[in-house]
mmCIF file of C-alpha atoms in Angstrom:
data_model
loop_
_atom_site.group_PDB
_atom_site.id
_atom_site.type_symbol
_atom_site.label_atom_id
_atom_site.label_comp_id
_atom_site.label_asym_id
_atom_site.label_seq_id
_atom_site.Cartn_x
_atom_site.Cartn_y
_atom_site.Cartn_z
ATOM 1 C CA MET A 91 114.765 65.514 53.509
ATOM 2 C CA LEU A 92 117.838 63.903 51.944
ATOM 3 C CA ILE A 93 117.242 60.791 54.058
ATOM 4 C CA TYR A 94 113.664 60.648 52.803
ATOM 5 C CA PHE A 95 114.877 60.896 49.199
ATOM 6 C CA ARG A 96 116.915 57.719 49.744
ATOM 7 C CA ILE A 97 113.940 55.939 51.299
ATOM 8 C CA ALA A 98 111.580 57.084 48.536
ATOM 9 C CA ASP A 99 114.043 55.984 45.874
ATOM 10 C CA LYS A 100 114.446 52.563 47.484
ATOM 11 C CA PHE A 101 110.719 51.940 47.863
ATOM 12 C CA ASN A 102 109.746 53.574 44.561
ATOM 13 C CA ILE A 103 107.657 56.355 46.138
ATOM 14 C CA ILE A 104 107.295 58.374 42.964
ATOM 15 C CA ASP A 105 104.720 60.416 41.080
ATOM 16 C CA LYS A 106 104.259 59.347 37.476
ATOM 17 C CA PRO A 107 102.729 61.984 35.169
ATOM 18 C CA ASN A 108 99.364 61.367 33.493
ATOM 19 C CA GLU A 109 97.010 63.335 31.257
ATOM 20 C CA ARG A 110 95.728 65.363 34.225
ATOM 21 C CA SER A 111 99.148 66.168 35.693
ATOM 22 C CA SER A 112 100.891 69.531 35.501
ATOM 23 C CA HIS A 113 104.309 67.884 35.267
ATOM 24 C CA THR A 114 105.946 65.712 32.633
ATOM 25 C CA LYS A 115 108.677 63.785 34.473
ATOM 26 C CA THR A 116 108.666 61.122 37.187
ATOM 27 C CA THR A 117 109.368 62.834 40.532
ATOM 28 C CA ILE A 118 109.746 61.738 44.170
ATOM 29 C CA ARG A 119 106.431 62.004 45.973
ATOM 30 C CA GLY A 120 105.665 62.624 49.638
ATOM 31 C CA GLY A 121 108.378 65.223 50.282
ATOM 32 C CA GLY A 122 105.792 67.070 52.351
ATOM 33 C CA ILE A 123 106.419 64.516 55.091
ATOM 34 C CA ILE A 124 108.879 67.128 56.350
ATOM 35 C CA PHE A 125 105.840 69.234 57.372
ATOM 36 C CA LEU A 126 104.625 66.383 59.579
ATOM 37 C CA ILE A 127 108.103 65.927 61.070
ATOM 38 C CA ALA A 128 108.241 69.638 61.931
ATOM 39 C CA ILE A 129 104.817 69.478 63.584
ATOM 40 C CA ILE A 130 105.811 66.401 65.603
ATOM 41 C CA ILE A 131 109.010 68.136 66.782
ATOM 42 C CA SER A 132 107.093 71.271 67.804
ATOM 43 C CA GLY A 133 104.494 69.141 69.632
ATOM 44 C CA ILE A 134 107.178 67.257 71.566
ATOM 45 C CA LEU A 135 108.978 70.477 72.529
ATOM 46 C CA ASP A 136 105.745 72.186 73.590
ATOM 47 C CA GLN A 137 103.651 69.407 75.072
ATOM 48 C CA GLN A 138 100.479 71.453 75.389
ATOM 49 C CA TYR A 139 100.202 70.772 71.624
ATOM 50 C CA LEU A 140 100.474 66.978 71.955
ATOM 51 C CA ILE A 141 96.775 66.448 71.176
ATOM 52 C CA PRO A 142 96.673 68.427 67.892
ATOM 53 C CA MET A 143 100.104 66.942 67.062
ATOM 54 C CA ILE A 144 98.589 63.464 67.387
ATOM 55 C CA GLY A 145 95.717 64.634 65.177
ATOM 56 C CA ALA A 146 98.173 65.904 62.571
ATOM 57 C CA SER A 147 100.039 62.580 62.778
ATOM 58 C CA ILE A 148 96.830 60.597 62.211
ATOM 59 C CA ILE A 149 95.793 62.614 59.178
ATOM 60 C CA GLY A 150 99.365 62.786 57.884
ATOM 61 C CA ILE A 151 100.060 59.058 58.152
ATOM 62 C CA ILE A 152 96.797 58.031 56.452
ATOM 63 C CA SER A 153 97.557 60.572 53.705
ATOM 64 C CA PHE A 154 101.032 59.087 53.256
ATOM 65 C CA VAL A 155 99.498 55.621 52.969
ATOM 66 C CA ASP A 156 97.013 57.027 50.440
ATOM 67 C CA ASP A 157 99.970 58.392 48.457
ATOM 68 C CA ARG A 158 101.281 54.827 48.211
ATOM 69 C CA ILE A 159 98.059 52.839 47.789
ATOM 70 C CA THR A 160 94.824 54.593 46.908
ATOM 71 C CA LEU A 161 92.361 54.242 49.797
ATOM 72 C CA SER A 162 88.595 54.512 49.640
ATOM 73 C CA SER A 163 87.093 57.884 50.524
ATOM 74 C CA ARG A 164 85.241 56.304 53.476
ATOM 75 C CA ILE A 165 88.478 55.198 55.120
ATOM 76 C CA ARG A 166 90.063 58.613 54.590
ATOM 77 C CA VAL A 167 87.014 60.407 56.019
ATOM 78 C CA LEU A 168 87.090 58.265 59.174
ATOM 79 C CA PHE A 169 90.692 59.224 59.859
ATOM 80 C CA HIS A 170 89.972 62.864 58.999
ATOM 81 C CA LEU A 171 87.082 62.851 61.478
ATOM 82 C CA ALA A 172 89.316 61.400 64.188
ATOM 83 C CA ALA A 173 92.032 63.999 63.558
ATOM 84 C CA VAL A 174 89.613 66.938 63.474
ATOM 85 C CA THR A 175 87.938 65.673 66.677
ATOM 86 C CA LEU A 176 91.296 65.891 68.439
ATOM 87 C CA MET A 177 91.734 69.407 67.034
ATOM 88 C CA PHE A 178 88.317 70.461 68.323
ATOM 89 C CA TYR A 179 88.999 68.880 71.744
ATOM 90 C CA PHE A 180 92.214 70.891 72.028
ATOM 91 C CA LEU A 181 90.770 74.270 70.985
ATOM 92 C CA PRO A 182 88.242 73.526 72.833
ATOM 93 C CA VAL A 183 85.356 73.790 70.385
ATOM 94 C CA PHE A 184 83.129 71.304 72.213
ATOM 95 C CA GLY A 185 82.845 73.526 75.266
ATOM 96 C CA ILE A 186 81.838 76.754 73.535
ATOM 97 C CA LEU A 187 79.678 75.918 70.485
ATOM 98 C CA SER A 188 76.263 74.327 70.003
ATOM 99 C CA TRP A 189 76.063 70.798 68.550
ATOM 100 C CA TRP A 190 74.735 71.938 65.175
ATOM 101 C CA THR A 191 77.472 74.587 64.864
ATOM 102 C CA ILE A 192 80.043 71.878 65.593
ATOM 103 C CA VAL A 193 78.552 69.671 62.851
ATOM 104 C CA VAL A 194 78.812 72.549 60.378
ATOM 105 C CA LEU A 195 82.376 73.216 61.536
ATOM 106 C CA TYR A 196 83.310 69.563 60.957
ATOM 107 C CA ILE A 197 82.056 69.845 57.369
ATOM 108 C CA LEU A 198 83.839 73.165 56.800
ATOM 109 C CA VAL A 199 87.177 72.070 58.277
ATOM 110 C CA ILE A 200 87.287 68.741 56.424
ATOM 111 C CA GLY A 201 86.178 70.562 53.270
ATOM 112 C CA ILE A 202 88.946 73.164 53.623
ATOM 113 C CA ILE A 203 91.568 70.461 54.264
ATOM 114 C CA ASN A 204 90.576 68.675 51.061
ATOM 115 C CA ALA A 205 90.343 71.928 49.084
ATOM 116 C CA TYR A 206 93.867 72.825 50.248
ATOM 117 C CA ASN A 207 94.978 69.416 49.017
ATOM 118 C CA PHE A 208 93.319 69.958 45.615
ATOM 119 C CA MET A 209 95.270 73.209 45.217
ATOM 120 C CA ASP A 210 98.591 71.346 45.384
ATOM 121 C CA GLY A 211 99.225 70.888 41.685
ATOM 122 C CA ILE A 212 102.234 72.892 40.505
ATOM 123 C CA ASN A 213 105.794 73.454 41.694
ATOM 124 C CA GLY A 214 106.121 75.790 44.643
ATOM 125 C CA ILE A 215 102.463 76.609 45.273
ATOM 126 C CA THR A 216 101.862 74.658 48.503
ATOM 127 C CA GLY A 217 105.194 75.514 50.141
ATOM 128 C CA LEU A 218 105.095 79.210 49.264
ATOM 129 C CA TYR A 219 101.407 79.749 50.056
ATOM 130 C CA SER A 220 101.760 77.926 53.393
ATOM 131 C CA LEU A 221 104.869 79.925 54.282
ATOM 132 C CA VAL A 222 103.005 83.176 53.605
ATOM 133 C CA ILE A 223 100.081 82.174 55.855
ATOM 134 C CA LEU A 224 102.318 80.907 58.646
ATOM 135 C CA GLY A 225 104.375 84.101 58.430
ATOM 136 C CA GLY A 226 101.231 86.186 58.765
ATOM 137 C CA LEU A 227 100.071 84.133 61.740
ATOM 138 C CA GLN A 228 103.455 84.456 63.420
ATOM 139 C CA HIS A 229 103.444 88.240 62.957
ATOM 140 C CA VAL A 230 100.034 88.451 64.629
ATOM 141 C CA ASN A 231 101.219 86.063 67.355
ATOM 142 C CA LEU A 232 104.404 87.985 68.175
ATOM 143 C CA TYR A 233 103.352 91.596 67.650
ATOM 144 C CA GLN A 234 99.590 91.875 68.042
ATOM 145 C CA ILE A 235 98.027 89.138 70.162
ATOM 146 C CA SER A 236 99.700 86.040 71.545
ATOM 147 C CA PHE A 237 97.525 83.029 70.712
ATOM 148 C CA ALA A 238 100.013 80.166 70.186
ATOM 149 C CA ALA A 239 103.450 78.998 71.267
ATOM 150 C CA PRO A 240 105.852 80.547 68.705
ATOM 151 C CA ASP A 241 107.654 77.260 68.018
ATOM 152 C CA VAL A 242 104.501 75.564 66.682
ATOM 153 C CA ILE A 243 104.603 78.161 63.905
ATOM 154 C CA TRP A 244 108.381 78.515 63.533
ATOM 155 C CA PHE A 245 109.042 74.826 62.917
ATOM 156 C CA PRO A 246 106.429 74.437 60.163
ATOM 157 C CA MET A 247 107.782 77.661 58.598
ATOM 158 C CA ILE A 248 111.299 76.200 58.578
ATOM 159 C CA SER A 249 109.947 72.999 57.015
ATOM 160 C CA CYS A 250 108.341 75.087 54.245
ATOM 161 C CA VAL A 251 111.678 76.776 53.506
ATOM 162 C CA VAL A 252 113.474 73.409 53.331
ATOM 163 C CA PHE A 253 110.743 71.909 51.155
ATOM 164 C CA LEU A 254 110.794 74.919 48.823
ATOM 165 C CA TYR A 255 114.532 74.460 48.322
ATOM 166 C CA PHE A 256 113.735 71.149 46.606
ATOM 167 C CA ASN A 257 110.335 72.030 45.144
ATOM 168 C CA PHE A 258 110.497 75.683 44.050
ATOM 169 C CA ARG A 259 112.338 74.825 40.839
ATOM 170 C CA LYS A 260 111.543 74.463 37.172
ATOM 171 C CA LYS A 261 112.266 70.752 37.614
ATOM 172 C CA ALA A 262 111.242 69.928 41.182
ATOM 173 C CA LYS A 263 113.224 67.326 43.110
ATOM 174 C CA CYS A 264 110.066 66.235 44.961
ATOM 175 C CA PHE A 265 106.355 66.903 45.381
ATOM 176 C CA ALA A 266 104.525 67.397 48.678
ATOM 177 C CA GLY A 267 101.996 64.614 48.122
ATOM 178 C CA ASP A 268 98.828 64.339 50.197
ATOM 179 C CA VAL A 269 100.932 63.858 53.335
ATOM 180 C CA GLY A 270 102.290 67.384 52.834
ATOM 181 C CA SER A 271 99.284 69.396 51.714
ATOM 182 C CA VAL A 272 96.759 67.668 54.004
ATOM 183 C CA THR A 273 98.977 67.842 57.099
ATOM 184 C CA MET A 274 99.868 71.488 56.495
ATOM 185 C CA ALA A 275 96.209 72.350 55.911
ATOM 186 C CA PHE A 276 95.275 70.666 59.204
ATOM 187 C CA TRP A 277 97.898 72.637 61.140
ATOM 188 C CA ILE A 278 97.105 75.983 59.529
ATOM 189 C CA ILE A 279 93.369 75.552 60.189
ATOM 190 C CA MET A 280 94.082 74.633 63.812
ATOM 191 C CA LEU A 281 96.156 77.808 64.249
ATOM 192 C CA LEU A 282 93.574 79.982 62.481
ATOM 193 C CA LEU A 283 90.744 78.612 64.645
ATOM 194 C CA GLN A 284 92.850 79.167 67.757
ATOM 195 C CA LEU A 285 93.358 82.801 66.707
ATOM 196 C CA ILE A 286 89.696 83.323 65.783
ATOM 197 C CA ILE A 287 88.499 81.849 69.081
ATOM 198 C CA LYS A 288 90.982 83.994 71.042
ATOM 199 C CA THR A 289 90.018 87.236 69.280
ATOM 200 C CA ASN A 290 86.426 86.481 68.198
ATOM 201 C CA ASN A 291 87.504 88.066 64.898
ATOM 202 C CA TYR A 292 86.399 86.175 61.764
ATOM 203 C CA THR A 293 88.518 88.401 59.496
ATOM 204 C CA TYR A 294 91.421 85.986 59.901
ATOM 205 C CA ILE A 295 89.639 83.376 57.775
ATOM 206 C CA LEU A 296 90.613 85.635 54.859
ATOM 207 C CA PHE A 297 94.176 84.356 55.349
ATOM 208 C CA LEU A 298 92.861 81.605 53.019
ATOM 209 C CA ALA A 299 91.077 83.934 50.580
ATOM 210 C CA VAL A 300 93.030 83.208 47.370
ATOM 211 C CA TYR A 301 92.894 79.428 47.738
ATOM 212 C CA GLY A 302 89.308 79.652 48.935
ATOM 213 C CA VAL A 303 87.993 81.546 45.904
ATOM 214 C CA ASP A 304 89.808 79.296 43.431
ATOM 215 C CA ALA A 305 88.730 76.091 45.182
ATOM 216 C CA VAL A 306 85.074 76.997 45.775
ATOM 217 C CA LEU A 307 84.418 78.481 42.328
ATOM 218 C CA THR A 308 86.176 75.563 40.636
ATOM 219 C CA ILE A 309 83.973 73.100 42.540
ATOM 220 C CA MET A 310 80.915 75.069 41.375
ATOM 221 C CA HIS A 311 82.255 75.056 37.802
ATOM 222 C CA ARG A 312 82.719 71.282 37.895
ATOM 223 C CA LEU A 313 79.241 70.753 39.348
ATOM 224 C CA ILE A 314 77.785 72.803 36.479
ATOM 225 C CA LEU A 315 79.727 70.549 34.088
ATOM 226 C CA LYS A 316 78.324 67.516 35.985
ATOM 227 C CA GLN A 317 81.795 66.219 36.790
ATOM 228 C CA ASN A 318 82.797 64.119 39.785
ATOM 229 C CA ILE A 319 84.388 66.725 42.055
ATOM 230 C CA PHE A 320 86.487 64.064 43.818
ATOM 231 C CA GLU A 321 88.332 63.039 40.656
ATOM 232 C CA ALA A 322 91.570 64.652 39.437
ATOM 233 C CA HIS A 323 91.149 67.497 36.954
ATOM 234 C CA ARG A 324 92.815 70.558 35.409
ATOM 235 C CA LEU A 325 90.135 73.204 35.884
ATOM 236 C CA HIS A 326 91.545 75.250 38.757
ATOM 237 C CA PHE A 327 92.452 78.795 37.745
ATOM 238 C CA TYR A 328 96.110 78.170 38.557
ATOM 239 C CA GLN A 329 96.023 75.038 36.364
ATOM 240 C CA ILE A 330 94.616 77.009 33.434
ATOM 241 C CA LEU A 331 97.449 79.525 33.854
ATOM 242 C CA ALA A 332 100.171 76.876 34.135
ATOM 243 C CA ASN A 333 98.901 74.227 31.704
ATOM 244 C CA GLU A 334 96.819 75.953 29.040
ATOM 245 C CA GLN A 335 98.544 79.340 29.080
ATOM 246 C CA LYS A 336 102.005 77.816 29.631
ATOM 247 C CA ILE A 337 102.939 80.375 32.285
ATOM 248 C CA PRO A 338 105.899 78.945 34.268
ATOM 249 C CA HIS A 339 104.864 77.182 37.478
ATOM 250 C CA LEU A 340 107.079 79.342 39.657
ATOM 251 C CA ILE A 341 105.497 82.544 38.335
ATOM 252 C CA VAL A 342 101.961 81.256 38.965
ATOM 253 C CA SER A 343 102.921 80.075 42.464
ATOM 254 C CA SER A 344 104.535 83.452 43.159
ATOM 255 C CA ILE A 345 101.392 85.284 42.004
ATOM 256 C CA TYR A 346 99.229 83.245 44.399
ATOM 257 C CA GLY A 347 101.675 83.721 47.267
ATOM 258 C CA THR A 348 102.081 87.450 46.634
ATOM 259 C CA LEU A 349 98.334 88.043 46.368
ATOM 260 C CA GLN A 350 97.751 86.271 49.665
ATOM 261 C CA LEU A 351 100.626 88.169 51.270
ATOM 262 C CA LEU A 352 99.059 91.501 50.244
ATOM 263 C CA ILE A 353 95.687 90.378 51.599
ATOM 264 C CA ILE A 354 97.261 89.337 54.911
ATOM 265 C CA ALA A 355 99.039 92.707 55.140
ATOM 266 C CA LEU A 356 95.696 94.460 54.573
ATOM 267 C CA ILE A 357 94.081 92.350 57.304
ATOM 268 C CA VAL A 358 96.917 92.815 59.797
ATOM 269 C CA PHE A 359 97.565 96.519 59.254
ATOM 270 C CA GLY A 360 94.246 97.757 57.845
ATOM 271 C CA GLY A 361 92.260 97.723 61.063
ATOM 272 C CA MET A 362 88.963 97.155 59.213
ATOM 273 C CA SER A 363 86.097 94.868 60.178
ATOM 274 C CA PHE A 364 85.255 91.592 58.458
ATOM 275 C CA TYR A 365 82.168 93.162 56.893
ATOM 276 C CA VAL A 366 84.322 95.776 55.172
ATOM 277 C CA LEU A 367 87.370 93.635 54.362
ATOM 278 C CA GLY A 368 85.381 90.591 53.229
ATOM 279 C CA PRO A 369 83.719 92.254 50.217
ATOM 280 C CA MET A 370 86.829 94.373 49.526
ATOM 281 C CA ILE A 371 88.974 91.233 49.173
ATOM 282 C CA LEU A 372 86.571 88.594 47.884
ATOM 283 C CA ILE A 373 84.675 90.529 45.201
ATOM 284 C CA PRO A 374 87.800 91.424 43.125
ATOM 285 C CA LEU A 375 89.090 87.834 43.412
ATOM 286 C CA ILE A 376 85.744 86.428 42.313
ATOM 287 C CA LEU A 377 85.481 88.869 39.394
ATOM 288 C CA VAL A 378 88.994 88.011 38.188
ATOM 289 C CA TYR A 379 88.102 84.315 38.273
ATOM 290 C CA LEU A 380 84.723 84.711 36.556
ATOM 291 C CA ILE A 381 85.922 87.118 33.848
ATOM 292 C CA LEU A 382 89.428 85.866 33.057
ATOM 293 C CA LYS A 383 89.036 82.094 33.347
ATOM 294 C CA PRO A 384 86.482 81.667 30.497
ATOM 295 C CA LYS A 385 88.584 83.921 28.241
ATOM 296 C CA LEU A 386 91.768 81.985 29.019
ATOM 297 C CA MET A 387 90.046 78.643 28.421
ATOM 298 C CA LEU A 388 88.574 79.865 25.144
ATOM 299 C CA LYS A 389 91.937 81.214 24.033
ATOM 300 C CA ALA A 390 93.612 77.886 24.875
ATOM 301 C CA ALA A 391 90.971 75.936 22.947
#
């Protein structure tokens, strides 16, 4: 990480604040490259994961380039498709699902990757939220059902801890950038799909419940406002809390991480089906968003 700081400083890889940013000072960007490095190390050490590691490298490298020079959405989508295809080949999705289900899965996975990226907007949120999910996955992997080599979870977890040391601060030393949030999203989705396929239990998708509700409802909100959903904005619930309500970034990030941790604990130890847990988890989250967000926005105005 310290080596990257020197490189970023030399080549001016920085994030300058604008009217849509949640920060006010110029900060090193792309610190999330440590996530990609961790994934590459785990893939080299456990070579059965070489294919998804290559996929993560493809999507991570194009995201790093996009951090430096803004690429067209068509170019990004092509690389995302290539990376996700390698993920599906590894799982192996192509051998067990119908063609139309695979098409839907492509849309969902690429959509989730981009939604995860959109949620990376304040100090600490991506590192902490990712650490919580990876920790939950590792608990399931070690103590309930073995679905992945432990190191392919341990190394990304360690990278989250290192990244948080520099990012979970009032004045962050670096931001994850697209290379961090997109790469981590790719790896987490790969692990979740591996677990779901192994257990045939869709409950594990709720490991992404907090991000999912915020991202999906915010997209719907922006569509109602007739905004371009691919442009930067400040309408996520966490952005309203941090920017309009002036709640410290670290508190907001901790709330999101803690909520997801409690949900994961309920999933792991609750022993309930998806049809029970789904409504139990999603309905309160949706109600909080729909009731509190308009009031907070009105209060800020």
